[in-house]
């Protein structure tokens, strides 16, 4: 298991107080860097860094992706994005860290193992625990495909579509319930691509909620990589 320091420190930036990891190398993969402010004496949006008049940048909204302790001033457009992201921080992160039970198959192996998969407390790793243990670093995942099954018993086919923005490939299955996930990643210290297949075990409802939360996490990961 990776031994990653969880120590944090309080720092003051021009935008406000931030609680950040003591070692910057251990930032959450969902976090965003503070933007460069546009030089101006007007008010600045803490998320995009652009300047606005007081009326257009008066709303203070929580911004956990930049580790701010208190709500900060944001423009109308950014405040809407931040408010939508709060659902991920308030709900989906808890689901991911709570974990789900999956039947896991590595590569082309014909042997599978029932394992509990959960997101680490620092949001950097997926931990897989069963008779064996291994982990996948989120920053080393190159593609993610969410597999879904129709909810009606007669329609048990897997339906997927693929959306490949930049280097992160995400697939999902419309309105059907998520039933599994296919990951392609590189192990720490290796450049060889590996494949991992996860299928919901006995508690399919919990597993489906975990997969849906992971799909939302993937979108934030792509956005953070793209900045």
Short mmCIF file of C-alpha atoms in Angstrom, two decimals:
data_model
loop_
_atom_site.label_atom_id
_atom_site.label_comp_id
_atom_site.label_asym_id
_atom_site.label_seq_id
_atom_site.Cartn_x
_atom_site.Cartn_y
_atom_site.Cartn_z
CA UNK A 1 0.00 0.00 0.00
CA UNK A 2 1.27 3.47 -0.84
CA UNK A 3 2.39 5.52 2.14
CA UNK A 4 1.30 9.02 1.16
CA UNK A 5 1.57 11.83 3.75
CA UNK A 6 -1.84 13.31 4.54
CA UNK A 7 -0.49 16.37 6.37
CA UNK A 8 -2.00 19.70 5.35
CA UNK A 9 -1.14 23.32 5.95
CA UNK A 10 -3.06 26.60 5.90
CA UNK A 11 -1.76 29.13 3.38
CA UNK A 12 -2.92 32.62 2.46
CA UNK A 13 -3.14 33.56 -1.20
CA UNK A 14 -4.40 36.81 -2.79
CA UNK A 15 -7.77 35.06 -3.15
CA UNK A 16 -8.15 33.83 0.44
CA UNK A 17 -7.17 31.09 2.89
CA UNK A 18 -6.48 27.64 1.43
CA UNK A 19 -5.94 24.27 3.12
CA UNK A 20 -3.43 22.42 0.95
CA UNK A 21 -1.20 19.33 1.29
CA UNK A 22 2.18 20.04 2.87
CA UNK A 23 3.77 18.37 -0.14
CA UNK A 24 2.38 19.79 -3.38
CA UNK A 25 3.11 16.51 -5.16
CA UNK A 26 0.22 14.97 -3.22
CA UNK A 27 -2.55 17.31 -4.35
CA UNK A 28 -5.89 15.71 -5.10
CA UNK A 29 -6.17 14.88 -8.82
CA UNK A 30 -9.51 16.72 -8.81
CA UNK A 31 -7.98 19.99 -7.63
CA UNK A 32 -7.38 23.03 -9.81
CA UNK A 33 -4.57 25.59 -9.59
CA UNK A 34 -5.46 29.19 -8.87
CA UNK A 35 -5.64 31.24 -12.09
CA UNK A 36 -3.42 34.20 -12.91
CA UNK A 37 -5.34 37.39 -12.23
CA UNK A 38 -5.92 39.80 -15.10
CA UNK A 39 -4.13 43.02 -14.02
CA UNK A 40 -6.85 45.44 -12.98
CA UNK A 41 -8.20 47.28 -9.95
CA UNK A 42 -11.69 45.83 -10.38
CA UNK A 43 -12.98 42.68 -8.62
CA UNK A 44 -11.52 39.35 -9.71
CA UNK A 45 -13.28 36.00 -10.01
CA UNK A 46 -11.27 33.55 -7.90
CA UNK A 47 -11.95 30.70 -10.31
CA UNK A 48 -11.21 32.14 -13.76
CA UNK A 49 -9.07 35.14 -12.70
CA UNK A 50 -10.90 37.61 -14.92
CA UNK A 51 -11.97 41.02 -13.64
CA UNK A 52 -15.58 42.16 -13.25
CA UNK A 53 -17.56 45.00 -11.78
CA UNK A 54 -18.88 44.54 -8.26
CA UNK A 55 -22.38 43.63 -9.47
CA UNK A 56 -21.12 40.87 -11.79
CA UNK A 57 -18.73 39.36 -9.24
CA UNK A 58 -20.44 39.80 -5.90
CA UNK A 59 -21.52 36.23 -5.19
CA UNK A 60 -19.36 34.15 -2.85
CA UNK A 61 -19.48 30.41 -3.51
CA UNK A 62 -17.58 27.44 -2.07
CA UNK A 63 -14.65 26.36 -4.24
CA UNK A 64 -13.21 23.11 -2.79
CA UNK A 65 -11.37 22.29 -6.04
CA UNK A 66 -8.96 25.10 -5.21
CA UNK A 67 -8.88 24.16 -1.50
CA UNK A 68 -10.40 27.43 -0.27
CA UNK A 69 -11.50 27.28 3.36
CA UNK A 70 -14.33 29.80 2.94
CA UNK A 71 -16.63 30.69 0.01
CA UNK A 72 -14.89 33.07 -2.40
CA UNK A 73 -15.95 35.72 -4.90
CA UNK A 74 -16.84 34.28 -8.33
CA UNK A 75 -18.42 35.56 -11.51
CA UNK A 76 -21.87 34.38 -12.51
CA UNK A 77 -20.64 31.76 -14.97
CA UNK A 78 -18.05 30.26 -12.61
CA UNK A 79 -20.38 30.28 -9.62
CA UNK A 80 -22.84 28.06 -11.51
CA UNK A 81 -20.06 25.58 -12.35
CA UNK A 82 -18.83 25.54 -8.74
CA UNK A 83 -22.34 24.98 -7.39
CA UNK A 84 -22.79 21.96 -9.69
CA UNK A 85 -19.45 20.56 -8.54
CA UNK A 86 -20.53 20.74 -4.91
CA UNK A 87 -22.78 17.72 -5.46
CA UNK A 88 -19.66 15.72 -6.30
CA UNK A 89 -17.86 16.87 -3.16
CA UNK A 90 -20.92 16.50 -0.92
CA UNK A 91 -22.19 13.17 -2.26
CA UNK A 92 -20.14 11.37 -4.90
CA UNK A 93 -16.81 11.56 -3.05
CA UNK A 94 -18.40 9.92 -0.01
CA UNK A 95 -19.79 7.15 -2.21
CA UNK A 96 -16.38 6.56 -3.82
CA UNK A 97 -14.56 6.46 -0.49
CA UNK A 98 -17.25 4.18 0.96
CA UNK A 99 -16.51 1.65 -1.76
CA UNK A 100 -18.36 -1.06 -3.63
CA UNK A 101 -18.02 -4.80 -4.17
CA UNK A 102 -16.90 -5.96 -7.63
CA UNK A 103 -15.75 -9.03 -9.46
CA UNK A 104 -12.32 -7.95 -10.73
CA UNK A 105 -10.40 -9.41 -13.66
CA UNK A 106 -6.89 -8.27 -14.53
CA UNK A 107 -5.81 -8.23 -18.17
CA UNK A 108 -6.76 -11.32 -20.14
CA UNK A 109 -6.72 -13.56 -17.07
CA UNK A 110 -9.46 -16.19 -16.84
CA UNK A 111 -9.37 -15.89 -13.05
CA UNK A 112 -11.48 -13.28 -11.24
CA UNK A 113 -11.64 -12.19 -7.62
CA UNK A 114 -14.37 -10.50 -5.59
CA UNK A 115 -12.87 -7.31 -4.17
CA UNK A 116 -13.89 -4.14 -2.39
CA UNK A 117 -12.91 -1.08 -4.43
CA UNK A 118 -12.73 2.35 -2.81
CA UNK A 119 -11.15 5.74 -3.37
CA UNK A 120 -8.32 6.62 -0.98
CA UNK A 121 -8.80 9.44 1.53
CA UNK A 122 -6.42 11.68 -0.44
CA UNK A 123 -8.37 10.94 -3.66
CA UNK A 124 -5.22 9.76 -5.48
CA UNK A 125 -5.72 5.98 -5.60
CA UNK A 126 -8.29 3.28 -6.15
CA UNK A 127 -7.69 0.55 -3.55
CA UNK A 128 -8.72 -3.02 -4.38
CA UNK A 129 -8.98 -5.34 -1.37
CA UNK A 130 -9.81 -9.03 -1.38
CA UNK A 131 -7.64 -12.09 -0.84
CA UNK A 132 -5.01 -9.96 -2.57
CA UNK A 133 -4.47 -6.20 -2.61
CA UNK A 134 -3.40 -3.72 -5.27
CA UNK A 135 -4.00 -0.12 -6.19
CA UNK A 136 -4.38 2.05 -9.26
CA UNK A 137 -3.26 5.67 -9.29
CA UNK A 138 -5.95 7.87 -10.83
CA UNK A 139 -3.42 10.05 -12.64
CA UNK A 140 -2.19 6.95 -14.52
CA UNK A 141 -5.61 5.94 -15.87
CA UNK A 142 -5.66 6.53 -19.64
CA UNK A 143 -9.20 5.37 -20.43
CA UNK A 144 -12.36 4.52 -18.56
CA UNK A 145 -15.39 2.75 -19.95
CA UNK A 146 -18.55 2.48 -17.88
CA UNK A 147 -20.56 -0.59 -18.90
CA UNK A 148 -24.32 -0.57 -18.47
CA UNK A 149 -27.20 -2.99 -18.67
CA UNK A 150 -30.82 -2.21 -19.37
CA UNK A 151 -32.94 -2.51 -16.26
CA UNK A 152 -35.52 -4.83 -17.89
CA UNK A 153 -34.64 -8.57 -17.66
CA UNK A 154 -35.36 -9.12 -21.36
CA UNK A 155 -32.75 -6.54 -22.40
CA UNK A 156 -29.51 -7.63 -20.83
CA UNK A 157 -27.14 -6.43 -23.54
CA UNK A 158 -24.39 -3.98 -22.75
CA UNK A 159 -24.85 -0.59 -24.40
CA UNK A 160 -22.02 1.92 -24.61
CA UNK A 161 -21.02 4.99 -26.48
CA UNK A 162 -17.56 6.52 -26.44
CA UNK A 163 -16.58 10.11 -25.82
CA UNK A 164 -12.83 10.72 -26.07
CA UNK A 165 -11.82 14.24 -25.03
CA UNK A 166 -8.03 14.64 -25.27
CA UNK A 167 -6.20 11.78 -23.54
CA UNK A 168 -9.03 10.58 -21.28
CA UNK A 169 -11.63 8.32 -22.83
CA UNK A 170 -14.99 7.99 -21.06
CA UNK A 171 -17.81 5.72 -22.11
CA UNK A 172 -21.24 5.30 -20.60
CA UNK A 173 -24.55 3.75 -21.47
CA UNK A 174 -27.26 6.34 -21.79
CA UNK A 175 -29.96 6.03 -19.12
CA UNK A 176 -29.31 2.37 -18.28
CA UNK A 177 -27.91 1.35 -14.88
CA UNK A 178 -24.13 1.04 -14.67
CA UNK A 179 -23.05 -2.58 -14.15
CA UNK A 180 -19.28 -2.52 -14.60
CA UNK A 181 -16.19 -0.65 -15.68
CA UNK A 182 -13.22 -1.25 -17.94
CA UNK A 183 -10.02 0.62 -17.05
CA UNK A 184 -6.78 0.99 -18.97
CA UNK A 185 -3.89 2.28 -16.88
CA UNK A 186 -0.16 2.09 -16.23
CA UNK A 187 1.17 0.74 -12.96
CA UNK A 188 3.49 2.97 -10.93
CA UNK A 189 7.02 2.58 -12.29
CA UNK A 190 5.85 0.93 -15.52
CA UNK A 191 4.99 2.24 -18.97
CA UNK A 192 3.23 -0.94 -20.05
CA UNK A 193 -0.55 -0.45 -20.42
CA UNK A 194 -2.74 -2.75 -18.37
CA UNK A 195 -6.43 -3.56 -18.40
CA UNK A 196 -8.79 -4.09 -15.49
CA UNK A 197 -12.42 -5.17 -15.71
CA UNK A 198 -14.85 -4.64 -12.85
CA UNK A 199 -18.34 -6.14 -12.70
CA UNK A 200 -20.88 -5.54 -9.93
CA UNK A 201 -20.91 -8.32 -7.33
CA UNK A 202 -23.83 -9.13 -5.01
CA UNK A 203 -24.81 -5.59 -3.94
CA UNK A 204 -25.56 -4.27 -7.41
CA UNK A 205 -27.33 -1.12 -6.20
CA UNK A 206 -24.31 0.07 -4.22
CA UNK A 207 -21.97 -0.91 -7.06
CA UNK A 208 -24.08 0.99 -9.58
CA UNK A 209 -24.00 4.12 -7.40
CA UNK A 210 -20.23 3.79 -7.06
CA UNK A 211 -19.79 3.47 -10.83
CA UNK A 212 -22.00 6.51 -11.48
CA UNK A 213 -19.92 8.52 -9.00
CA UNK A 214 -16.73 7.31 -10.69
CA UNK A 215 -18.03 8.50 -14.04
CA UNK A 216 -18.54 11.99 -12.62
CA UNK A 217 -15.06 11.83 -11.10
CA UNK A 218 -13.62 11.02 -14.53
CA UNK A 219 -15.07 14.20 -15.98
CA UNK A 220 -13.40 16.28 -13.27
CA UNK A 221 -10.12 14.43 -13.82
CA UNK A 222 -10.22 15.30 -17.50
CA UNK A 223 -10.95 18.95 -16.75
CA UNK A 224 -8.07 19.14 -14.26
CA UNK A 225 -5.66 17.54 -16.77
CA UNK A 226 -6.80 19.85 -19.55
CA UNK A 227 -6.05 23.09 -17.64
#
